Amino acid sequence: MTMDVTFLGTGSAYPSPHRGASALVLRAEGDCWLFDCGEGTQTQLMKSPLRAGRITKVFISHLHGDHLFGLPGLLCTVSLNTNPEQQHLSCVDIYGPRGLRHFLRVTLGLTGSQLLFPYAVHELEPTTDQSPVEGQLRAEVTAECGPLHPQEQPGRTIFLDVSSDSYLLFEDNKFLVKAFRLFHRVPSFGFCVQEHDRPGRLRTELLKELGLKPGPLYGRLKAGQPVTLESGRVLLSTEVLEEAVPGRKVCIFGDCSAVVGEGPLRLCSGADVLVHEATLGDEQREKAVDHGHSTPAMAAAVARACRARRLVLCHFSQRYKPCSLQKEGDGDDVSELKRQAEEALQDSGVEVTLAEDFLTVPVPLRRP
């Protein structure tokens, strides 16, 4: 199963001619999950090989506009390109901080926007240590008012599981997805997508020796079910399966100047790909932290603590142009951010990548 991450916007604060606002897509087996949706994301999608109509889940890290303003428009555009005669349209599940449900309901309601598909907003209840006091939204600001939008289905309110220091968003037969707490000017979250381990390959030569020919029984063994041979022997799948293929892990951090609690580092341990912001260079660390952001060395410290395989830096100040547009004499060189992270990760084995708009990062299978 192929898995990859495509960056649609890698800039901070606002979209510019050379960097879109925050957005990326995780693609696995044809499903597309969108993480953050800054202004202009739908235009970036149109420029990419991805199809907006394939997005089935959306994850919003926090309620700052450069991560959120593109969502109502994107939903409306996807609706415009939906066949009204199509039956059994799937619900789009949207996850994000408390207040997201109210934002979408009011925005879609005031603009008279009707969708051809259902959606549900599942809100994460933040804790008071995720932002300064002035960044914590008052209950009356985020309180739901009025009826559900005509296409809105009831969503869940998800609270912190104290025992794991994380939020369980959902689990299916392929993935386990959790959120974790980050510190920013407003409550921010990161997301951990953990693929379940895959069964190992069948030892086909051994099966032939036992008299089993390729067919339905192979499928049962591959699925972990026992099979009774003609001799009456019960053959267990563990006897004929090679070692399981470890599931891949992708961790996507929202804006932050620090993690909150032990959950983030524990959840992201051994991540194949860890996406972390690096808004400003290390020489501007004080300014970055004052604004709730990170530098390359700060992102590198997280990647080292998590023993990640690859660190992808993103969410750059718009002062940093992509390498392809860098000119001699330009004062702010984005490649310097990569150098700073690599220096902080010496001898760690962590690979550092600079995200650029439309860059696709593959997440290969781990072979045991």
XYZ file of N, CA and C in Angstrom, residues 66 73 141 265 288 311:
18
model
N -4.823 31.290 9.193
C -3.964 30.735 8.151
C -3.981 29.207 8.137
N -14.818 27.447 1.950
C -14.787 27.514 0.494
C -14.480 26.184 -0.146
N -18.058 32.417 23.414
C -17.590 32.645 22.038
C -17.739 31.374 21.206
N 5.555 13.116 22.738
C 6.794 12.379 22.471
C 6.563 10.877 22.519
N 10.471 33.955 17.914
C 9.630 32.817 17.552
C 8.817 32.336 18.755
N 12.516 14.239 9.481
C 11.907 15.488 9.941
C 11.665 16.367 8.725
